[in-house]
Short mmCIF file of C-alpha atoms in Angstrom, two decimals:
data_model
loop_
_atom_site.label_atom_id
_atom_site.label_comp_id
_atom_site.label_asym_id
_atom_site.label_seq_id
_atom_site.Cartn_x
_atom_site.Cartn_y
_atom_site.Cartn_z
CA UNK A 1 16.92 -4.72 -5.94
CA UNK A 2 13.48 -6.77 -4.73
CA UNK A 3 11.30 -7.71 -7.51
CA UNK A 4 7.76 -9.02 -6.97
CA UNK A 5 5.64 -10.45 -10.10
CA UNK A 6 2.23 -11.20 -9.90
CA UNK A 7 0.77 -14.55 -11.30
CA UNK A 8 -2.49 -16.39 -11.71
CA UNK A 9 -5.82 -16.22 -13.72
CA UNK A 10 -7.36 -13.08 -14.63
CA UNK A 11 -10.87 -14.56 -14.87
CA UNK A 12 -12.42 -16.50 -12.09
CA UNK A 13 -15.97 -17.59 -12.13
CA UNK A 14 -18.61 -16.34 -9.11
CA UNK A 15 -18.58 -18.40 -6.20
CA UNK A 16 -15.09 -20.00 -6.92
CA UNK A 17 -11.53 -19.44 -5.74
CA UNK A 18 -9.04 -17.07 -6.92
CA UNK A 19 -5.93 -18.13 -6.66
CA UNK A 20 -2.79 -15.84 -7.35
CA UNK A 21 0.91 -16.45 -6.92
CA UNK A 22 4.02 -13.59 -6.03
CA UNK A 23 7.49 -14.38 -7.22
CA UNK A 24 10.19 -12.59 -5.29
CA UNK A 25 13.59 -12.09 -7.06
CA UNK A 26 16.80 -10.09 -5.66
CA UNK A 27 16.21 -10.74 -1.83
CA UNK A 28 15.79 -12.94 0.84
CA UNK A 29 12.32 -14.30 1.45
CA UNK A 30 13.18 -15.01 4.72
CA UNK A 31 13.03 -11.72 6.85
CA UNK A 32 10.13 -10.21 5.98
CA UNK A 33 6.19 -10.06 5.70
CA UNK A 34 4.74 -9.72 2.75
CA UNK A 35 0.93 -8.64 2.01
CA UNK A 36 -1.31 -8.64 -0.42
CA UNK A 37 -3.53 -5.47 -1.32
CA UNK A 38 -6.26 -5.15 -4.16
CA UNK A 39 -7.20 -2.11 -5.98
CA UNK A 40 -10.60 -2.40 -7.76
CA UNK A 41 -10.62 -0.02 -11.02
CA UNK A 42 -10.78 3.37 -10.07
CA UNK A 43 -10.82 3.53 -6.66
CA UNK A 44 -8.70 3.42 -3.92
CA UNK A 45 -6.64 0.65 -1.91
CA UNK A 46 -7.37 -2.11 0.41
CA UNK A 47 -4.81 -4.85 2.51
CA UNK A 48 -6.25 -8.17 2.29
CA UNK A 49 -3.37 -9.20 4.44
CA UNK A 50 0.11 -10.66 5.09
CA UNK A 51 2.25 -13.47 6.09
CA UNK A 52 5.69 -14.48 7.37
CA UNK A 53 7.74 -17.05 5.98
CA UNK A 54 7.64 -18.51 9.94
CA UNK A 55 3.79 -19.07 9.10
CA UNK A 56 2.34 -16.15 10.90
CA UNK A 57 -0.92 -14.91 9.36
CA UNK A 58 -2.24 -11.35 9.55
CA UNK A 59 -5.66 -11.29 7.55
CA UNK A 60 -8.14 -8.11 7.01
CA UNK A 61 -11.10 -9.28 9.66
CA UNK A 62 -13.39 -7.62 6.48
CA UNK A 63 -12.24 -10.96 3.86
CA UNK A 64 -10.82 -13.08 7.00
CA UNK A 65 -13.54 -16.10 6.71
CA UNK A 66 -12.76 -15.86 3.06
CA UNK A 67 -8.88 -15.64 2.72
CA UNK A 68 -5.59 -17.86 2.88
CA UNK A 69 -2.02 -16.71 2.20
CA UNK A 70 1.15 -19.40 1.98
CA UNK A 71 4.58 -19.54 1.46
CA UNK A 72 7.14 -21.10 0.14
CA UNK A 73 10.43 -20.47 0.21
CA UNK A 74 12.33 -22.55 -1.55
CA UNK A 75 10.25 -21.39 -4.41
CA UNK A 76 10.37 -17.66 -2.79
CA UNK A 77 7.21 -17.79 -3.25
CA UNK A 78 3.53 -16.55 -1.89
CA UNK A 79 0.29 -17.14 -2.22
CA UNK A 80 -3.07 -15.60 -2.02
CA UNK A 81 -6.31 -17.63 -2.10
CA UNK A 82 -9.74 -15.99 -2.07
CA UNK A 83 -12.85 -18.49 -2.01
CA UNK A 84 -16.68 -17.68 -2.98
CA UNK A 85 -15.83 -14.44 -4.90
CA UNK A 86 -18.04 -12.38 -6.58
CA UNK A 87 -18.08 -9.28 -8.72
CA UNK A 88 -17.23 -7.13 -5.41
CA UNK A 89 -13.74 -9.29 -5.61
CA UNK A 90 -12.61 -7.97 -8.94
CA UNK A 91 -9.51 -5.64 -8.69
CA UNK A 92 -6.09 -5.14 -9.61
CA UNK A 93 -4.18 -7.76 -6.90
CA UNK A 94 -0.78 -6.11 -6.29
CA UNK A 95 1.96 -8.38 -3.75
CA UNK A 96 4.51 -6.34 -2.02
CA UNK A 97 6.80 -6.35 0.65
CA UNK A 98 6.09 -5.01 4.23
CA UNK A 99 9.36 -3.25 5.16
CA UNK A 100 11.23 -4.39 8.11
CA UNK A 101 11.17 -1.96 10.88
CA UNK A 102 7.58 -0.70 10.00
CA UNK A 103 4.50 -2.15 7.89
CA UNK A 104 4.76 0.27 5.09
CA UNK A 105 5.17 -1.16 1.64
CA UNK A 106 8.70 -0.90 0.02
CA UNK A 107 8.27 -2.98 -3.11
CA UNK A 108 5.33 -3.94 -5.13
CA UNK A 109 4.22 -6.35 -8.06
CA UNK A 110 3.21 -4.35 -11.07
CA UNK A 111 -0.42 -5.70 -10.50
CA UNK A 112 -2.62 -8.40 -12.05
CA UNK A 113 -6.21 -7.99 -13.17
CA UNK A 114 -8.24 -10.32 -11.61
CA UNK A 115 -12.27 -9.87 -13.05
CA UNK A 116 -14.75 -12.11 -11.42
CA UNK A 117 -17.71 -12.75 -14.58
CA UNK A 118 -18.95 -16.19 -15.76
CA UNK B 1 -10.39 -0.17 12.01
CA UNK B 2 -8.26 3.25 11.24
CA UNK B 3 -9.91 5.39 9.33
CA UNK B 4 -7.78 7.60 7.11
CA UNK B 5 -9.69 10.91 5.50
CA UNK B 6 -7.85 12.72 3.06
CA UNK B 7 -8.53 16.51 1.55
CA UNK B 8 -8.96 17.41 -0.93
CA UNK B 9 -10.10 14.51 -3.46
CA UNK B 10 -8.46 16.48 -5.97
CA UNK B 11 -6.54 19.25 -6.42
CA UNK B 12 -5.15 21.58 -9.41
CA UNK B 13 -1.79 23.79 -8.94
CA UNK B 14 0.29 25.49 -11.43
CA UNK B 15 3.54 24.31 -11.89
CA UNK B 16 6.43 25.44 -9.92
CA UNK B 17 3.56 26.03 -6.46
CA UNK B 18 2.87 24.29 -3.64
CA UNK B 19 0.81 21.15 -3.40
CA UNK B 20 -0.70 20.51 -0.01
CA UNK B 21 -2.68 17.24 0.75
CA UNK B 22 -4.09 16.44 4.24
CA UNK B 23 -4.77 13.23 6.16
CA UNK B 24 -6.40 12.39 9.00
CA UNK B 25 -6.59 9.55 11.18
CA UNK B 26 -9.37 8.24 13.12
CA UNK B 27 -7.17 7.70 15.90
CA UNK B 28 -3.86 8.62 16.93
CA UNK B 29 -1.05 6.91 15.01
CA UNK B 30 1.80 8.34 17.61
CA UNK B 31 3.32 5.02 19.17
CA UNK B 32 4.54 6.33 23.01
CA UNK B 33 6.80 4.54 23.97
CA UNK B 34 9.41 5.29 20.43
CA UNK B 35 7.94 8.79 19.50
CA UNK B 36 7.33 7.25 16.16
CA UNK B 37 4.24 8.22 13.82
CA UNK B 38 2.84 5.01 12.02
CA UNK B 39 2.11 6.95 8.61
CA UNK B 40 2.86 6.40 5.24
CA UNK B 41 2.48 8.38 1.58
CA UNK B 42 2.81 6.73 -1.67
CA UNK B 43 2.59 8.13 -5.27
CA UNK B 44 0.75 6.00 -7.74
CA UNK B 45 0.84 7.05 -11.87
CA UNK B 46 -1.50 5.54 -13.73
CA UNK B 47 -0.91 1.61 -14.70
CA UNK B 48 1.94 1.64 -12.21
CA UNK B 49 1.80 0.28 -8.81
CA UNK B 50 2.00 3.19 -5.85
CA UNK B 51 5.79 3.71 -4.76
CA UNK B 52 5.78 4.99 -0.82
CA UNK B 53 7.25 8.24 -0.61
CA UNK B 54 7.42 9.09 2.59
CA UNK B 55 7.38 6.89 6.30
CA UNK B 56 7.63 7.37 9.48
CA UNK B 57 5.62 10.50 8.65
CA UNK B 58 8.32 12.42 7.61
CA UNK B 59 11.24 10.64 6.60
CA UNK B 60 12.21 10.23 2.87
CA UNK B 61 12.14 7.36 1.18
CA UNK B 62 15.79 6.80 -0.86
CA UNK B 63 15.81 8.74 -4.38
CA UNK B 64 12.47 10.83 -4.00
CA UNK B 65 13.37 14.57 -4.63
CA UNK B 66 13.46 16.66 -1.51
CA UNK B 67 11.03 18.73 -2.85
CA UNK B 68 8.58 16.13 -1.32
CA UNK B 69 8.29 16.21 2.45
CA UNK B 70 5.98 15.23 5.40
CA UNK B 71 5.11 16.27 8.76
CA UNK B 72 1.92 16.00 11.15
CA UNK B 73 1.63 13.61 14.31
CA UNK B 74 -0.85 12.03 15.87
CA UNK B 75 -3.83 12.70 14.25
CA UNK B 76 -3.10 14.64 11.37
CA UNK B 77 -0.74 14.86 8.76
CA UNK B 78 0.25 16.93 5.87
CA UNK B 79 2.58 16.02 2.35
CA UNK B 80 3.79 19.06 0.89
CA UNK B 81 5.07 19.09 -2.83
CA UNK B 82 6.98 22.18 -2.74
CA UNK B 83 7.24 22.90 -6.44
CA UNK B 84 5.11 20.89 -8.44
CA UNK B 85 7.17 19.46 -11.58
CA UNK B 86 4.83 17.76 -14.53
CA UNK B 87 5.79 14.34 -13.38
CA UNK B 88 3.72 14.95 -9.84
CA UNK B 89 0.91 14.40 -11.38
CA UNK B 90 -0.49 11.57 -10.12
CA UNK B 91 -2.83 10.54 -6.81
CA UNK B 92 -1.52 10.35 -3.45
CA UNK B 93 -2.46 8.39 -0.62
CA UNK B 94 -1.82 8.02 3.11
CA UNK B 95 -1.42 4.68 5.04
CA UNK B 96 -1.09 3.90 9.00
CA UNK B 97 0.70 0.88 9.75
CA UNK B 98 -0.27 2.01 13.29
CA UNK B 99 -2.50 -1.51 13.93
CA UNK B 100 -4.11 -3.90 11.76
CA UNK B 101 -6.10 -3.70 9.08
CA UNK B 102 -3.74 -1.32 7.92
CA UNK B 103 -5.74 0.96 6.32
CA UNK B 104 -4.83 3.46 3.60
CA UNK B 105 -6.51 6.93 2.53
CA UNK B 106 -9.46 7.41 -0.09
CA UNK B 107 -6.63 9.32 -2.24
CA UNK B 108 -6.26 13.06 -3.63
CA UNK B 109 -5.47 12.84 -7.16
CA UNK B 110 -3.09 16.03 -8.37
CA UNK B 111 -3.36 17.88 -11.82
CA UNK B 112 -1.36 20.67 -13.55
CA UNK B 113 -3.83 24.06 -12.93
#
């Protein structure tokens, strides 16, 4: 069974970077895309964007100037980073997996609480 | 970008009824050429991360009860909780992976009437 886990600060300062890492566990790294979505308290769901361990980027044109996703795989790892946040950018960050055959989400991180405040 | 309307925001039903939540697409989510709808529902509880229910419109994700099903294409697209059970409550949301951004629903959150 896939298992994503969300990692990183939950307090970043206006104007700076957030910075979050996804550890995947029980799969291959390998064959897949995997995206990033946020979730801000309340309300409903956004993709930021997603990325193939080959390098391919896929980025939301609405946080594009602003966003930068790597991997690494011999970590099976991803990573999100966000510059020149504000309070708009706080929001529960979830990882997850884009399935194979079709770009709906099969597994997900249990979410990390990122809060933009100085 | 796809813009995906749901109806109602919210929505009370006794247990052991029918649920019904619509979704709409801005633009058709049908791909030609495989006869395949680009649409996806997930369940989120509260504190959890959503879990996708159905894809591919109407196809059943492994393990969620068959009292959960999907149909629609194109445009428009219905889940249908045939028998609510206490541990549907939760809020529902569509998703077309149809084209990038994908783009996901404004969500209908589900109570016990």
């Amino acid at each position: 069974q896939v298992q994503l886990q969300e990692s990183g600060p939950g307090l970043v300062k206006p104007s700076e970077t957030l910075s979050l890492t996804c550890t995947v566990s029980g799969g291959s790294i390998s064959d897949n895309y995997w995206s990033w979505i946020r979730q801000p308290a309340g309300k409903g769901l956004e993709w930021i964007g997603h990325i193939f361990p080959g390098g391919s980027t896929n980025y939301n044109p609405s946080l594009k100037s602003r966003v930068t996703m790597s991997v690494d795989t011999s970590k099976t790892q991803f990573s999100l980073k966000l510059n020149s946040v504000t309070a708009a950018d706080t929001a529960i960050y979830y990882c997850a997996r884009d399935h194979n055959t079709g770009r709906y989400f099969d597994f997900w991180g249990q979410g990390t609480l990122v809060t933009v405040a100085s | 970008d796809i813009v995906m309307t749901q109806s109602p925001d919210s929505l009370a039903v006794s247990l052991g009824e029918r649920a019904t939540i619509s979704c709409k697409s801005s633009q058709s989510v049908l791909y030609s050429s495989n006869d395949k709808n680009f649409l996806a529902w997930y369940q989120q509880k509260p504190g959890q991360p959503p879990k996708v229910l159905i894809y591919w419109a109407s196809t059943r994700e492994f393990g969620v009860p068959d009292r959960f099903s999907g149909s629609g294409s194109g445009t428009d697209f219905t889940l249908t909780i045939s028998s609510l059970q206490a541990e549907d409550v939760a809020v529902y949301y569509c998703q077309q992976y149809y084209d990038t951004p994908y783009t996901f629903g404004q969500g209908t959150k589900l109570e016990i009437k």
